[in-house]
mmCIF file of C-alpha atoms in Angstrom:
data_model
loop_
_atom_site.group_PDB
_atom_site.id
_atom_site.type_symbol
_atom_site.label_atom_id
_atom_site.label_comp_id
_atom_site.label_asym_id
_atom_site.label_seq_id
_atom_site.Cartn_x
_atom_site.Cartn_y
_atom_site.Cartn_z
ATOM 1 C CA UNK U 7 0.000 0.000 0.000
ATOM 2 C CA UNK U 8 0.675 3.299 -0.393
ATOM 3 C CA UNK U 9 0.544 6.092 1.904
ATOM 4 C CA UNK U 10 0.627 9.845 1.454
ATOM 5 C CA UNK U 11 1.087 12.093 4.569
ATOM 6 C CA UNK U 12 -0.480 15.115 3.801
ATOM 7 C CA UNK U 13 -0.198 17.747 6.102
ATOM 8 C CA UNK U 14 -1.770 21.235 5.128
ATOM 9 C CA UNK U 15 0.161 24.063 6.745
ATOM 10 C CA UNK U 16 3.705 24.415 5.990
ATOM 11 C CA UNK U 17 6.574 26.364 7.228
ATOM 12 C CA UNK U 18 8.454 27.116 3.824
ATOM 13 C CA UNK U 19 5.728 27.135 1.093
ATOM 14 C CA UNK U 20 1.792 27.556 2.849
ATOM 15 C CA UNK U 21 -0.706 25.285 1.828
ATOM 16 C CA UNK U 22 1.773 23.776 -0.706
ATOM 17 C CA UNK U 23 -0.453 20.728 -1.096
ATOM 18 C CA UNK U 24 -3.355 22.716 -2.513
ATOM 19 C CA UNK U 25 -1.227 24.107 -5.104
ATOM 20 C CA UNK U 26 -2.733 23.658 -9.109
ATOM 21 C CA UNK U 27 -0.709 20.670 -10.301
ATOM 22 C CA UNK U 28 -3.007 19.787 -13.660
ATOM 23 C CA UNK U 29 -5.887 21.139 -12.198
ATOM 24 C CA UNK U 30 -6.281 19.352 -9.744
ATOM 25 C CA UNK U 31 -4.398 20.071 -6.004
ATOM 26 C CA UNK U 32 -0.554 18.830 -5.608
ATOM 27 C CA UNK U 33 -1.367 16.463 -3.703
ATOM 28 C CA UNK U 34 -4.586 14.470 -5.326
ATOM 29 C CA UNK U 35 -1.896 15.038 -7.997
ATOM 30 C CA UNK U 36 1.047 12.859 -6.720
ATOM 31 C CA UNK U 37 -2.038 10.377 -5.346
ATOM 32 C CA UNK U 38 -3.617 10.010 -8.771
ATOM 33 C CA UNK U 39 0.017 9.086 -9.857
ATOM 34 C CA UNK U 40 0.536 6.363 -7.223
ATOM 35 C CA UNK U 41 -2.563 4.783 -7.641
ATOM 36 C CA UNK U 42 -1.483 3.600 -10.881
ATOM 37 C CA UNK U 43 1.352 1.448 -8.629
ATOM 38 C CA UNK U 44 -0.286 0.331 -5.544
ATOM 39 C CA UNK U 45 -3.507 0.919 -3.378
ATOM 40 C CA UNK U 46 -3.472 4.488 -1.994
ATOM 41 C CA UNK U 47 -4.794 6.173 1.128
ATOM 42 C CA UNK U 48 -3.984 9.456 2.214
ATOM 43 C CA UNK U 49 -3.298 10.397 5.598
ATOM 44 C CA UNK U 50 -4.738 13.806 6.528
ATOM 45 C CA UNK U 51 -4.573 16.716 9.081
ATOM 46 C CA UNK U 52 -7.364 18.959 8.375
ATOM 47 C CA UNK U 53 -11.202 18.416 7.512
ATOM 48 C CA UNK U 54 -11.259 20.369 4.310
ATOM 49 C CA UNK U 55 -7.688 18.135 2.892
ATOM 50 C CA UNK U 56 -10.342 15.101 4.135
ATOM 51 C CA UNK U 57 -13.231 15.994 2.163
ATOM 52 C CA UNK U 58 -11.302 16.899 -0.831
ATOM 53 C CA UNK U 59 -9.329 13.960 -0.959
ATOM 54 C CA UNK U 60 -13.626 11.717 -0.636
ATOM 55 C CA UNK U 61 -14.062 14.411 -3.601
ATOM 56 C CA UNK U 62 -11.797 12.549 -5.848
ATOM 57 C CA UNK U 63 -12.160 9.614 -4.607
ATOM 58 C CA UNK U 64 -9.348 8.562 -2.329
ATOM 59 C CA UNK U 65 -9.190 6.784 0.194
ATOM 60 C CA UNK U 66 -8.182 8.888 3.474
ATOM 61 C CA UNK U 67 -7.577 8.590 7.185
ATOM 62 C CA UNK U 68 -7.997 11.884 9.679
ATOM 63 C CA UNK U 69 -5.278 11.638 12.362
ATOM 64 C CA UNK U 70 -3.752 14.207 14.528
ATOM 65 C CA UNK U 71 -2.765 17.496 14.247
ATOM 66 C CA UNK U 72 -0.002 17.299 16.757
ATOM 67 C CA UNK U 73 2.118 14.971 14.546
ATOM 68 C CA UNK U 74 5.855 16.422 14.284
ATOM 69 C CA UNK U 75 6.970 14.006 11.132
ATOM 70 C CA UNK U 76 4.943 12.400 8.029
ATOM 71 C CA UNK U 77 6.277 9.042 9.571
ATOM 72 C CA UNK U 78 4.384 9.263 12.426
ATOM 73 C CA UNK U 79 0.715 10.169 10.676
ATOM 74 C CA UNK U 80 1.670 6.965 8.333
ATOM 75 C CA UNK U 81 1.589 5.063 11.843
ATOM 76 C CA UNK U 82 -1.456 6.567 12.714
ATOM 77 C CA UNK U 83 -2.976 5.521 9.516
ATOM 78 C CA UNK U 84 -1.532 1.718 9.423
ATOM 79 C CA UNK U 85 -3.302 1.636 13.228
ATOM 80 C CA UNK U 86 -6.662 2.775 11.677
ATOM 81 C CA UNK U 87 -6.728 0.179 9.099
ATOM 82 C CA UNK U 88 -5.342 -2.197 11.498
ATOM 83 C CA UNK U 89 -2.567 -3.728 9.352
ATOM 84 C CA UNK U 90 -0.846 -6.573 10.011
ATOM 85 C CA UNK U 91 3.242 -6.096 10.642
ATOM 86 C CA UNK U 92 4.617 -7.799 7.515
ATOM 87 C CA UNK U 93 2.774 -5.473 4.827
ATOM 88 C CA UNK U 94 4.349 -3.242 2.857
ATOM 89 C CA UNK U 95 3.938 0.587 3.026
ATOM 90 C CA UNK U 96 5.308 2.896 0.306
ATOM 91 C CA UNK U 97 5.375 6.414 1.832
ATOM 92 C CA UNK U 98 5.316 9.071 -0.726
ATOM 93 C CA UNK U 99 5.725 12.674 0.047
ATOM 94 C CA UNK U 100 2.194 14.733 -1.230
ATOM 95 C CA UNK U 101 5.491 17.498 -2.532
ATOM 96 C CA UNK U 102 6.012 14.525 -5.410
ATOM 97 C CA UNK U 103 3.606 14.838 -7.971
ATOM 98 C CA UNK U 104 6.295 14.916 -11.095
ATOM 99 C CA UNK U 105 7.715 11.217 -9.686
ATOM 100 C CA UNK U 106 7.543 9.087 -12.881
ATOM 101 C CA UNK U 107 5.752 5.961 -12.910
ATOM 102 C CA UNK U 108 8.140 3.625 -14.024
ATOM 103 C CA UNK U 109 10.349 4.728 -11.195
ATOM 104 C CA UNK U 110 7.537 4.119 -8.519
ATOM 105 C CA UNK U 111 7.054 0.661 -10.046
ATOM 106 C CA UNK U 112 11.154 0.257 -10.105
ATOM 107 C CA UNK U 113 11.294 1.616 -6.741
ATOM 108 C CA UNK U 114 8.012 -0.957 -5.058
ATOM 109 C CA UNK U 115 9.820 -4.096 -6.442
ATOM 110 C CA UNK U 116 13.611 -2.456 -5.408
ATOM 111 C CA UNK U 117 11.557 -2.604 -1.859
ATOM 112 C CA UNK U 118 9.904 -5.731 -2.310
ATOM 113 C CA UNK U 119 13.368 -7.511 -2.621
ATOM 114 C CA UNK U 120 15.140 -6.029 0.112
ATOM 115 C CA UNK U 121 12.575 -5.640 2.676
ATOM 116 C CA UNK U 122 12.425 -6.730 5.856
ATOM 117 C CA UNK U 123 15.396 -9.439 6.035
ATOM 118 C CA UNK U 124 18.376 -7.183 4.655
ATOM 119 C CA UNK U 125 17.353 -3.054 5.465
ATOM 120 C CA UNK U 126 15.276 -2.013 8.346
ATOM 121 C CA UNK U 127 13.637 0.667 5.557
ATOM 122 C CA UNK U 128 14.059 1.345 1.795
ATOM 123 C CA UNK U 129 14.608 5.396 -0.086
ATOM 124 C CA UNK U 130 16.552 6.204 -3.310
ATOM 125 C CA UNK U 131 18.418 8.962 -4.873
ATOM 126 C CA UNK U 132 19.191 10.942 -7.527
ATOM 127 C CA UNK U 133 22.936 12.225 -9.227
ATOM 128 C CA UNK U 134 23.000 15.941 -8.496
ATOM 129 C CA UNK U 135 25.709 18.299 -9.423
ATOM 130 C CA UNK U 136 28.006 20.071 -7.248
ATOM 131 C CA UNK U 137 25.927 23.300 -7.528
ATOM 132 C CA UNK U 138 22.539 21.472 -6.598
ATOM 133 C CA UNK U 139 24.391 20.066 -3.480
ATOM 134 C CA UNK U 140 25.056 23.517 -2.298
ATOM 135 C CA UNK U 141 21.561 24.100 -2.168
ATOM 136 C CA UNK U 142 20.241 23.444 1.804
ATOM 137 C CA UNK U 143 16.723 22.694 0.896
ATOM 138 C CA UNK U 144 17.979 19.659 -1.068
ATOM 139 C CA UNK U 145 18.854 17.111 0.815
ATOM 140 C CA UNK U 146 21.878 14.711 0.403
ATOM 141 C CA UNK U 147 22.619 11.428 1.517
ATOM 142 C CA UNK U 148 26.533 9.582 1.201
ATOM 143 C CA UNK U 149 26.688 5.619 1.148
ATOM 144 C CA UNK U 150 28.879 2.443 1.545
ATOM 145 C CA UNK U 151 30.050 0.585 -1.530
ATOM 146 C CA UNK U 152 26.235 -1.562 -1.543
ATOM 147 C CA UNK U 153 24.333 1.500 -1.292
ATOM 148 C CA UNK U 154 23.105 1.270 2.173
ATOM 149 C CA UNK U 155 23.148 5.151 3.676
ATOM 150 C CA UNK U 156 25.914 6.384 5.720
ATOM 151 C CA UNK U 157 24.565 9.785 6.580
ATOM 152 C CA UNK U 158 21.738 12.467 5.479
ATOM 153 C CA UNK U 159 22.728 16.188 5.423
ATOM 154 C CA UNK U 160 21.130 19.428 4.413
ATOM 155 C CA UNK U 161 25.018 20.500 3.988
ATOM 156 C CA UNK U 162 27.305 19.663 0.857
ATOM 157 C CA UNK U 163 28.192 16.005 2.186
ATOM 158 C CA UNK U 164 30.811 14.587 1.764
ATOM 159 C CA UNK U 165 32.949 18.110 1.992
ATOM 160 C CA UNK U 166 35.681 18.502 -0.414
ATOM 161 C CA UNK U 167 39.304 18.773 0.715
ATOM 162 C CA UNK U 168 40.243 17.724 -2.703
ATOM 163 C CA UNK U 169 38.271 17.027 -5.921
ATOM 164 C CA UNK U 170 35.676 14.503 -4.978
ATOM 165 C CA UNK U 171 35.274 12.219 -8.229
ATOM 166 C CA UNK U 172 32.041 10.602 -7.574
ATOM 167 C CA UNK U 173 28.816 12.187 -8.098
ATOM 168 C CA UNK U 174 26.626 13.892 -5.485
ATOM 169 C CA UNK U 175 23.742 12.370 -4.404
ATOM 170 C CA UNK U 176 20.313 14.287 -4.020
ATOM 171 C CA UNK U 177 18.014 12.353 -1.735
ATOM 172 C CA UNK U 178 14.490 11.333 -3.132
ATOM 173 C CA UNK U 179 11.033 11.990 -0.146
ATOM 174 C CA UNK U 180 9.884 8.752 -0.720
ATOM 175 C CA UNK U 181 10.798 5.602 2.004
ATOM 176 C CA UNK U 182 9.639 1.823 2.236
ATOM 177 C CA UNK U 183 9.285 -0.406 5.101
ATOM 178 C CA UNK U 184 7.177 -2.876 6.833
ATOM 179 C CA UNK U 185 4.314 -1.861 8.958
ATOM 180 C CA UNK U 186 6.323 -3.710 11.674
ATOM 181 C CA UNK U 187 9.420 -1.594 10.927
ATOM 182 C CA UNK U 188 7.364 1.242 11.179
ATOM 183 C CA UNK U 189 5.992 0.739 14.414
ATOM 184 C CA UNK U 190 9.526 0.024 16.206
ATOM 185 C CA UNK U 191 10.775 3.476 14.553
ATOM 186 C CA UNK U 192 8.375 5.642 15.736
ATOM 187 C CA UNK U 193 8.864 3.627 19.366
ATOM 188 C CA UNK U 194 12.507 5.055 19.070
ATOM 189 C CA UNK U 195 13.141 8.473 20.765
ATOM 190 C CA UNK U 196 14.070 11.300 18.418
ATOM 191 C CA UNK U 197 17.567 11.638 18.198
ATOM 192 C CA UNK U 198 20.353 14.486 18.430
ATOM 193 C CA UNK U 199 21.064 14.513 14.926
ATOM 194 C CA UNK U 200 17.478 14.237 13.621
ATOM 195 C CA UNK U 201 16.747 17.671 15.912
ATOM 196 C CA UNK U 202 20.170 19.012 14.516
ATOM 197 C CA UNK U 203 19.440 18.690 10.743
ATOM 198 C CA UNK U 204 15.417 18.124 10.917
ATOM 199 C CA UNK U 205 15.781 14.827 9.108
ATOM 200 C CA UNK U 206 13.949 12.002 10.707
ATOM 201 C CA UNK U 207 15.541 9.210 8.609
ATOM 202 C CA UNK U 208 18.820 10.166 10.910
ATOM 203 C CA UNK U 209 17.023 8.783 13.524
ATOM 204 C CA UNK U 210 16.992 5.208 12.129
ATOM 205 C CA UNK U 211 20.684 5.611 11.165
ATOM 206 C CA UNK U 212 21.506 6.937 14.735
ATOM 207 C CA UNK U 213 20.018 3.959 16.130
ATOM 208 C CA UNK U 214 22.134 1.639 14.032
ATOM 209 C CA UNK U 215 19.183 0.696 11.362
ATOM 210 C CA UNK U 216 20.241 -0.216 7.763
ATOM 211 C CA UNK U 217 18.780 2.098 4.859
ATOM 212 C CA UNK U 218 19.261 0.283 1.611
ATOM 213 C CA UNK U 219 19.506 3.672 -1.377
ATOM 214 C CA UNK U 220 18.523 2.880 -4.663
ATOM 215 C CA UNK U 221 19.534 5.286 -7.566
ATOM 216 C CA UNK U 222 16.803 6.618 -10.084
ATOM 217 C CA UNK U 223 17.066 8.613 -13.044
ATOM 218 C CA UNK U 224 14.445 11.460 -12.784
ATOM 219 C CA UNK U 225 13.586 14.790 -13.683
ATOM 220 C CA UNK U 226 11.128 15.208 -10.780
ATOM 221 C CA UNK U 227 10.794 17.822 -8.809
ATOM 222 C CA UNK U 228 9.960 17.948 -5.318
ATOM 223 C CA UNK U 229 8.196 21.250 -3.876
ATOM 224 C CA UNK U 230 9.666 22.461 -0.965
ATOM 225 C CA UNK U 231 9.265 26.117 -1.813
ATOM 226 C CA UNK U 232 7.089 28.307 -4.049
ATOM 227 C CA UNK U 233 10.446 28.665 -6.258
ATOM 228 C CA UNK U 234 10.179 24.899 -6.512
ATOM 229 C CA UNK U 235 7.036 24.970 -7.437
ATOM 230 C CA UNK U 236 7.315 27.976 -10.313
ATOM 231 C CA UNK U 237 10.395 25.992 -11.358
ATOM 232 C CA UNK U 238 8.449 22.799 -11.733
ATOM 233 C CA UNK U 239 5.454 24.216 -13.660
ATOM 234 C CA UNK U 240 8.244 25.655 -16.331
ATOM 235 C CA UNK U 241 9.850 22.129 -16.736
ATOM 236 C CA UNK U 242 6.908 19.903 -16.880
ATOM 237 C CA UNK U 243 4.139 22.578 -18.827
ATOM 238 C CA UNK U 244 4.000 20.243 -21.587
ATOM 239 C CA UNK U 245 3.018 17.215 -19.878
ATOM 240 C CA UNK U 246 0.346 18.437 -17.213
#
């Protein structure tokens, strides 16, 4: 299954999920594209983002306003529909809606084959150029020779005391683990350098969990700002 956390106010772009993608709102956007992979349901914050997601016809769960991460409203959600541990949850950010579909479907059976015996969750990546790693709003991520993730970093990782021949790598809002996986990261406190760098995946790696990255080639865009969003609507005009 998958499940979009869709929270309405945000700090750097407001009401960013309401947004015209199409004509339709970001977010029913990036569902309408995932439903073409998997069974969706979106999990919700606010009445209105309920009722408009019933509009189109999602499926959607109402959970909590006091939730500090999308992680922990896709908890909320797997408790509402009462799944069991071993299934499968795809967690898509609602910022996504230029994600192509072949990588969705490459990413789901990337998961599939990993998950749970050999990485506690599943994310992927995307080559970025030195310039784009500069960028703090874009967030990196550095790994081992089989692509499980090191570290996560709104800096330029890894920093450059010499010319670093390998290609940065942009991290990619979009995780997959078990609903059993789930549960026993959202048991685990918050750590120091998930508060430091506002990246809950750190939390996982802080508590020793394995994060197998798998590399995608994609032109999508994910909206973190309204920049992002003006920037987006000039690269993907044609195909909206």
């Amino acid at each position: 299954m998958i499940i979009i956390p869709a929270r309405l106010h945000s700090s750097r772009f407001f009401q960013k999920i309401l947004c015209n993608i199409g004509g339709v709102p970001m977010f029913i956007a990036t569902a309408k594209k995932a439903l073409a992979v998997d069974e969706v349901c979106i999990g919700v914050d606010d009445e209105f983002v309920f009722e408009l997601s019933r509009k189109y016809g999602f499926k959607a769960i109402l959970t909590s306003t006091k939730h500090e991460s999308g992680t922990d409203r896709i908890q909320e959600v797997c408790e509402k529909l009462c799944l069991q541990d071993d299934e499968l949850i795809i967690n898509i950010q609602a910022d996504e809606p230029f994600i192509e579909l072949e990588n969705l479907q490459k990413f789901k059976e990337f998961s599939q084959s990993y998950l749970p015996e050999e990485a506690f969750m599943t994310s992927c990546y995307k080559n970025i150029s030195k310039e784009a790693a500069q960028e703090s709003n874009l967030v990196k991520v550095v790994c081992d020779n089989d692509d499980f993730a090191l570290y996560f970093s709104r800096a330029k990782i890894p920093y450059e005391r010499e010319e670093y021949k390998d290609n940065f790598k942009g991290h990619l809002g979009i995780y997959a683990y078990t609903v059993g996986a789930l549960k026993e990261f959202c048991s685990l406190k918050s750590s120091s350098l998930e508060k430091c760098e506002k990246l809950e995946q750190l939390r996982a790696l802080q508590n020793g969990k394995k994060i197998k990255m798998l590399q995608l080639y994609t032109q999508s865009i994910g909206i973190d700002t309204k920049e992002d969003y003006e920037k987006a609507l000039q690269i993907f005009e044609n195909k909206l």
